[in-house]
XYZ file of C-alpha atoms in Angstrom:
330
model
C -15.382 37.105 -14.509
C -12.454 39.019 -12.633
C -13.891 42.475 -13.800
C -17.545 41.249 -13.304
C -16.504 41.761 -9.577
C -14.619 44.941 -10.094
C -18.029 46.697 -11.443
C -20.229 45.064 -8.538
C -17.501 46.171 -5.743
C -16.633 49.486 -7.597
C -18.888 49.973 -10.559
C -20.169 53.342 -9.613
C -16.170 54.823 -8.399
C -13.869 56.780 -10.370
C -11.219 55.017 -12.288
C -8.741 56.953 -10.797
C -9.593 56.166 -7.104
C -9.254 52.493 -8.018
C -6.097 51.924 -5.780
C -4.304 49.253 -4.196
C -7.053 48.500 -1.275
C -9.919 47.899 -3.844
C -7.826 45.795 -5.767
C -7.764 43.627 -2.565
C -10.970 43.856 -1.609
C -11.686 42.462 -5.173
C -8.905 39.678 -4.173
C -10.963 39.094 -0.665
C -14.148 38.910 -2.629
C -12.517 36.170 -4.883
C -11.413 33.792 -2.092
C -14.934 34.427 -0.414
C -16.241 32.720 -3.716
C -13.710 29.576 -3.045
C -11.405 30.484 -6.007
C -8.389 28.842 -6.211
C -4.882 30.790 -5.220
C -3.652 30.374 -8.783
C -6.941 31.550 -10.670
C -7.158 34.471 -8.263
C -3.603 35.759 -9.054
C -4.077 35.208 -12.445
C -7.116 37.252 -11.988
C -5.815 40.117 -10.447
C -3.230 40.009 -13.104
C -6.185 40.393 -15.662
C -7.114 43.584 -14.306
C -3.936 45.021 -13.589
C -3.307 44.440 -17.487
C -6.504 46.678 -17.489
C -5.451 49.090 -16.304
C -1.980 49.336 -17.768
C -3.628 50.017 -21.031
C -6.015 52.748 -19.869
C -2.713 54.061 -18.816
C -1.121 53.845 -22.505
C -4.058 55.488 -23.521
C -4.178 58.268 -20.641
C -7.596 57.248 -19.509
C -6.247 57.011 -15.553
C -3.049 58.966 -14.248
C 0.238 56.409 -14.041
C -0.012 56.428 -10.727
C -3.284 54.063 -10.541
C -1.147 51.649 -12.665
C 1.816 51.772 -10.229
C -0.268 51.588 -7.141
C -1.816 48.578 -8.246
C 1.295 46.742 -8.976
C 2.126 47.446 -5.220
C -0.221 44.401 -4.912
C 1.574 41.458 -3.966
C 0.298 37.595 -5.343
C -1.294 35.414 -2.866
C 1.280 32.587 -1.548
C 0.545 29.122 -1.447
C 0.061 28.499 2.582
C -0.020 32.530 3.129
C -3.370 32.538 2.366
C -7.116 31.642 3.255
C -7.257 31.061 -0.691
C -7.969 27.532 -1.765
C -5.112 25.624 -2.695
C -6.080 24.171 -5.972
C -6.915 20.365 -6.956
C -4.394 18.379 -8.680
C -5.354 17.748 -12.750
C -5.881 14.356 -12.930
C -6.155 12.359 -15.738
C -10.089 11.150 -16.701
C -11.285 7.605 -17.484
C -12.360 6.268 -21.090
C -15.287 5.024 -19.600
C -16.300 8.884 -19.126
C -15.155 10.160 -22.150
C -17.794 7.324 -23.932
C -20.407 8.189 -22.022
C -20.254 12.262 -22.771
C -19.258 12.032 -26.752
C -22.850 11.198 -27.896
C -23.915 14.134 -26.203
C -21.410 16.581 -28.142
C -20.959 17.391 -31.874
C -18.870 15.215 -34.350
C -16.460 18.180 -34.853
C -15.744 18.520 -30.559
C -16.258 14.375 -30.591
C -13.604 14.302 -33.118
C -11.406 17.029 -31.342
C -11.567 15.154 -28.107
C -10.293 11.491 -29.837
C -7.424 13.480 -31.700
C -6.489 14.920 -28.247
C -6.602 11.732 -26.043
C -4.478 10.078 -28.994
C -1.802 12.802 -29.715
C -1.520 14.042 -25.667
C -1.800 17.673 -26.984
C -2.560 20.927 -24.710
C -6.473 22.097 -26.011
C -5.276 25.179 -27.412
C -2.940 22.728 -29.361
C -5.760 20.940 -31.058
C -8.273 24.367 -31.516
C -5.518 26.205 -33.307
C -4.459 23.122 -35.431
C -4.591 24.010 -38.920
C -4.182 21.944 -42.219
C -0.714 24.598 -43.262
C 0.746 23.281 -39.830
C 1.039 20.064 -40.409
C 3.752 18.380 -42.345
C 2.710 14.975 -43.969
C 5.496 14.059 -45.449
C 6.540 11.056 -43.680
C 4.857 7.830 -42.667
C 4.278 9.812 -38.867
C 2.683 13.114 -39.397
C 4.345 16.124 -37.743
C 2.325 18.961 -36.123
C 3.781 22.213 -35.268
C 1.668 24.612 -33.895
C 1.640 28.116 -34.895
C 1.614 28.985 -31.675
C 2.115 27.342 -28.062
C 2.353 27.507 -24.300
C 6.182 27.848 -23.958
C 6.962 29.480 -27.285
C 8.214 32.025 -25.511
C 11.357 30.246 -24.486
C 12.442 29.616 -28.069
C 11.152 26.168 -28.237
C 9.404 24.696 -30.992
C 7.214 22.561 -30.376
C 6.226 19.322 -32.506
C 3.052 17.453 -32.307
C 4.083 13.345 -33.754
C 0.862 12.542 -34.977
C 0.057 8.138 -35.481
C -2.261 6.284 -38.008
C -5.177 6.685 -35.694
C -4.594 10.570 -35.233
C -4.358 10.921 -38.838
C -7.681 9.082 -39.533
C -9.546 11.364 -37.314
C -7.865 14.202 -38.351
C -7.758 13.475 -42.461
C -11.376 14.741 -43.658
C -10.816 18.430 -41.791
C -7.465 18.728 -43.956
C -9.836 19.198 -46.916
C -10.056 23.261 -46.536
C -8.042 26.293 -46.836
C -4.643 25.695 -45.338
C -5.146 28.557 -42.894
C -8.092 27.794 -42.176
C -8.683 26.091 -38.755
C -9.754 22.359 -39.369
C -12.362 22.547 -35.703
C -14.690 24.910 -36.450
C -17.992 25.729 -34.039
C -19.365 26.748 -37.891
C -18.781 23.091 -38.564
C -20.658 22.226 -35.490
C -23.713 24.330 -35.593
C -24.399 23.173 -39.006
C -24.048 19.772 -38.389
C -26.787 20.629 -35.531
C -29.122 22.090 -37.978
C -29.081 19.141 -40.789
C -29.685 17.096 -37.715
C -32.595 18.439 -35.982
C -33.752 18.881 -40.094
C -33.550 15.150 -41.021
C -35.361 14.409 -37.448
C -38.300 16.540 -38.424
C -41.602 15.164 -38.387
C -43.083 18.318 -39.944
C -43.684 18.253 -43.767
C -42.051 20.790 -45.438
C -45.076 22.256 -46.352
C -46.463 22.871 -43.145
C -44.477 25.124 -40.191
C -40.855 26.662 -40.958
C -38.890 25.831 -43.848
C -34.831 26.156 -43.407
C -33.320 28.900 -43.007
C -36.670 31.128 -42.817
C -36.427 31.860 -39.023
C -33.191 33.111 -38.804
C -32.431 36.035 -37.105
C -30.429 39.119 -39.100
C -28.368 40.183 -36.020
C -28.340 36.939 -33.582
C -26.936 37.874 -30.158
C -24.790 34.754 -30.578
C -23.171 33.419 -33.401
C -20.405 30.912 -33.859
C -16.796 31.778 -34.295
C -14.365 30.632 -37.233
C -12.546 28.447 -34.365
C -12.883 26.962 -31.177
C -11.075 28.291 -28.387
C -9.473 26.821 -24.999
C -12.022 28.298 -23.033
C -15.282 27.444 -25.475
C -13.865 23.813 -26.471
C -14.128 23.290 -22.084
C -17.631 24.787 -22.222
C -18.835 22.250 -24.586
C -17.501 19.366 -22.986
C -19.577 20.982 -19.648
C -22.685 21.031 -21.511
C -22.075 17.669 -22.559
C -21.063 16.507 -19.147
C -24.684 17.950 -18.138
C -26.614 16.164 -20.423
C -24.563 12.897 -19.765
C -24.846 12.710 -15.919
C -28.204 14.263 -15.268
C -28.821 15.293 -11.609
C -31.296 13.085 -9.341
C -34.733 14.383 -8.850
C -35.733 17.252 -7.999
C -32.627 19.007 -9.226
C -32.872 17.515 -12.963
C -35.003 19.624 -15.540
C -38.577 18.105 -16.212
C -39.615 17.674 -19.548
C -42.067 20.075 -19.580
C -39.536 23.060 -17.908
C -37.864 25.686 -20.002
C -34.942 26.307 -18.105
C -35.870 29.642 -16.785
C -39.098 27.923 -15.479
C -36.359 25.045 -13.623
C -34.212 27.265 -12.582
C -37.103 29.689 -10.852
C -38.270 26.300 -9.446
C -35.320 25.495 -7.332
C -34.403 27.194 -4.274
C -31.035 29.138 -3.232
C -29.925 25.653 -1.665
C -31.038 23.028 -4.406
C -28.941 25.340 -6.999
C -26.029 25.342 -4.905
C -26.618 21.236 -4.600
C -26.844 21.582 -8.517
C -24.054 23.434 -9.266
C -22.189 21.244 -6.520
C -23.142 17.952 -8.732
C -22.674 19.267 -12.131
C -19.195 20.265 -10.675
C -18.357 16.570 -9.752
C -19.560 15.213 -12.913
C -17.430 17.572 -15.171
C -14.373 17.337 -16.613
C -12.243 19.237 -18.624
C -9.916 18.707 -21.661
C -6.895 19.338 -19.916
C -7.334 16.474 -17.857
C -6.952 14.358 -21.635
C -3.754 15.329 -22.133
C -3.214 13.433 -18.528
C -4.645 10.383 -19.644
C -2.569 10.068 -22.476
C 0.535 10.603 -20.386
C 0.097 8.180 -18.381
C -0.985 5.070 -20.453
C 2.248 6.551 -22.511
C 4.058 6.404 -18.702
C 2.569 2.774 -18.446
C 3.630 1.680 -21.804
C 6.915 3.666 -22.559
C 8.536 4.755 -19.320
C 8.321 8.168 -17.446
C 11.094 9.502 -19.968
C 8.583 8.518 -23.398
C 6.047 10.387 -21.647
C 7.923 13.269 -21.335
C 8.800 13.471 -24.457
C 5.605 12.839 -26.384
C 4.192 16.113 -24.509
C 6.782 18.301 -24.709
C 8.068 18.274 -21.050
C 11.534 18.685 -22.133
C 14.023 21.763 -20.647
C 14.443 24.575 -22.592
C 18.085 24.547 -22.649
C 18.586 20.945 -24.059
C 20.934 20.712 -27.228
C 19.983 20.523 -30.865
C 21.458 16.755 -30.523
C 18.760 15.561 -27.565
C 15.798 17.755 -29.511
C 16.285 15.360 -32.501
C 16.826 12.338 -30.510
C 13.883 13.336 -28.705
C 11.554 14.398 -31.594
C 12.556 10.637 -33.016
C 11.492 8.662 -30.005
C 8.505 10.350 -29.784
C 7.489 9.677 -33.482
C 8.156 5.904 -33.108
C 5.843 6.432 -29.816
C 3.512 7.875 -32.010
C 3.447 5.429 -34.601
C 2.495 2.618 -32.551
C 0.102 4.196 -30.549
C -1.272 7.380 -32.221
């Protein structure tokens, strides 16, 4: 997205004239768009890492690197940037109405998330080797995590009702990644196969349309980013837009698109915008019933809010309240 800009602004310029005045006339370009402050300096932090490695590989002189670096982040107030929205948590009442629209494996991935309070790259990178199940509350810990970087380990208490939803993707390779968009497109295709209405012996059989090099094919594992995608597409199909911004029946959706004009797309993308949400905002939910229930102190233990320089004493204390947390409510 970030570099999409960088080839419209500056496709056609030499690397090596890429200084620091394109790099904020890319910024400018960004809060034009209405990004946020914080998504445009991580943005610009994309391409500086961009750079830096054409550097390591002497594709661009040193100086391009050092020039861009010059570039200082946007402050919050400083700026014409958008400020961004606080994440807040979303209702059950939403979350029902979207999960018939997704696959069992994301379905299943959202429930485990809402339960548990994990980040979303916590539950895509869960595997069946990180999980100790041992004792009567299952402990996750993640291969890898946000603040790993401090030295913290992190540990993921995981209930009877967690464990239920998570127990039939434990049956596979223990490094293998129990949410898999594999998982998902298959399920798909036995669907849309025991909903034919086709005899077998008329039209396509399975399997005999399939391209040999599809443009698109799913990964071993969900990511952050893809997981959010297919709660969007969800979200679309859930909360469909009022007429005429909805797709007719009879519209393929270059035909719909092509039918709506510049302002009835932006009134499109302005709706589907208000009726998404994003897994993040999970995580949220479960804090707070936790808050509710527990106190602001259980909460911030159950997701792994503690400082990094507490003792080995408080980490146990803590990891122990959380699983009793966990036990009664995940």
């Amino acid at each position: 997205e970030a570099l999409k800009i960088v080839r419209e602004l500056y496709g056609r310029k030499i690397a090596n004239d890429f200084g620091p005045l394109a790099l904020k006339a890319v910024r400018q370009r960004m809060v034009d768009k209405g990004w946020s402050r914080g998504h445009i300096n991580k943005s610009i932090g994309r391409i500086r890492r961009c750079f830096k490695w054409a550097v390591e590989n002497e594709l661009v002189g040193r100086d391009v690197y050092h020039g861009l670096m010059a570039v200082s982040g946007l402050r919050k107030g400083r700026s014409d940037a958008r400020e961004p929205d606080p994440v807040m948590p979303v209702d059950d009442a939403t979350v029902q109405a979207t999960l018939p629209h997704l696959s069992p494996v994301v379905a299943d991935m959202i429930r485990f998330q809402r339960i548990t309070g994990c980040r979303p790259q916590d539950v895509c990178n869960l595997r069946p080797c990180d999980v100790d199940m041992s004792g009567e509350v299952w402990l996750y810990r993640p291969s890898t995590h946000k603040t790993e970087h401090h030295g913290r380990e992190r540990v993921i208490p995981i209930g009877p009702k967690g464990q239920e939803i998570l127990r039939p993707y434990l049956l596979r390779e223990k490094e293998t990644h129990c949410f898999s968009p594999e998982d998902s497109e298959r399920n798909r295709r036995e669907e849309r196969h025991s909903n034919r209405t086709t005899p077998l012996s008329c039209g396509n059989r399975p399997g005999t349309n399939r391209k040999r090099k599809p443009q698109r094919s799913a990964g071993e594992h969900y990511t952050a980013n893809t997981y959010r995608r297919a709660i969007h597409r969800a979200c679309d199909s859930a909360f469909l837009p009022p007429e005429p911004l909805s797709q007719r029946e009879d519209e393929t959706m270059k035909k719909w698109h092509d039918r709506l004009t510049e302002k009835q797309r932006a009134e499109l993308e302005k709706w589907q915008s208000e009726h998404r949400w994003s897994p993040n905002r999970l995580r949220h939910s479960a804090g707070t019933e936790i808050r509710k229930r527990f106190g602001l102190e259980a909460a911030q233990v159950v997701l792994g809010h503690a400082s990094a320089d507490v003792t080995q004493v408080y980490a146990e204390r803590d990891l122990q309240k959380a699983v009793e947390i966990m036990r009664e409510v995940g």
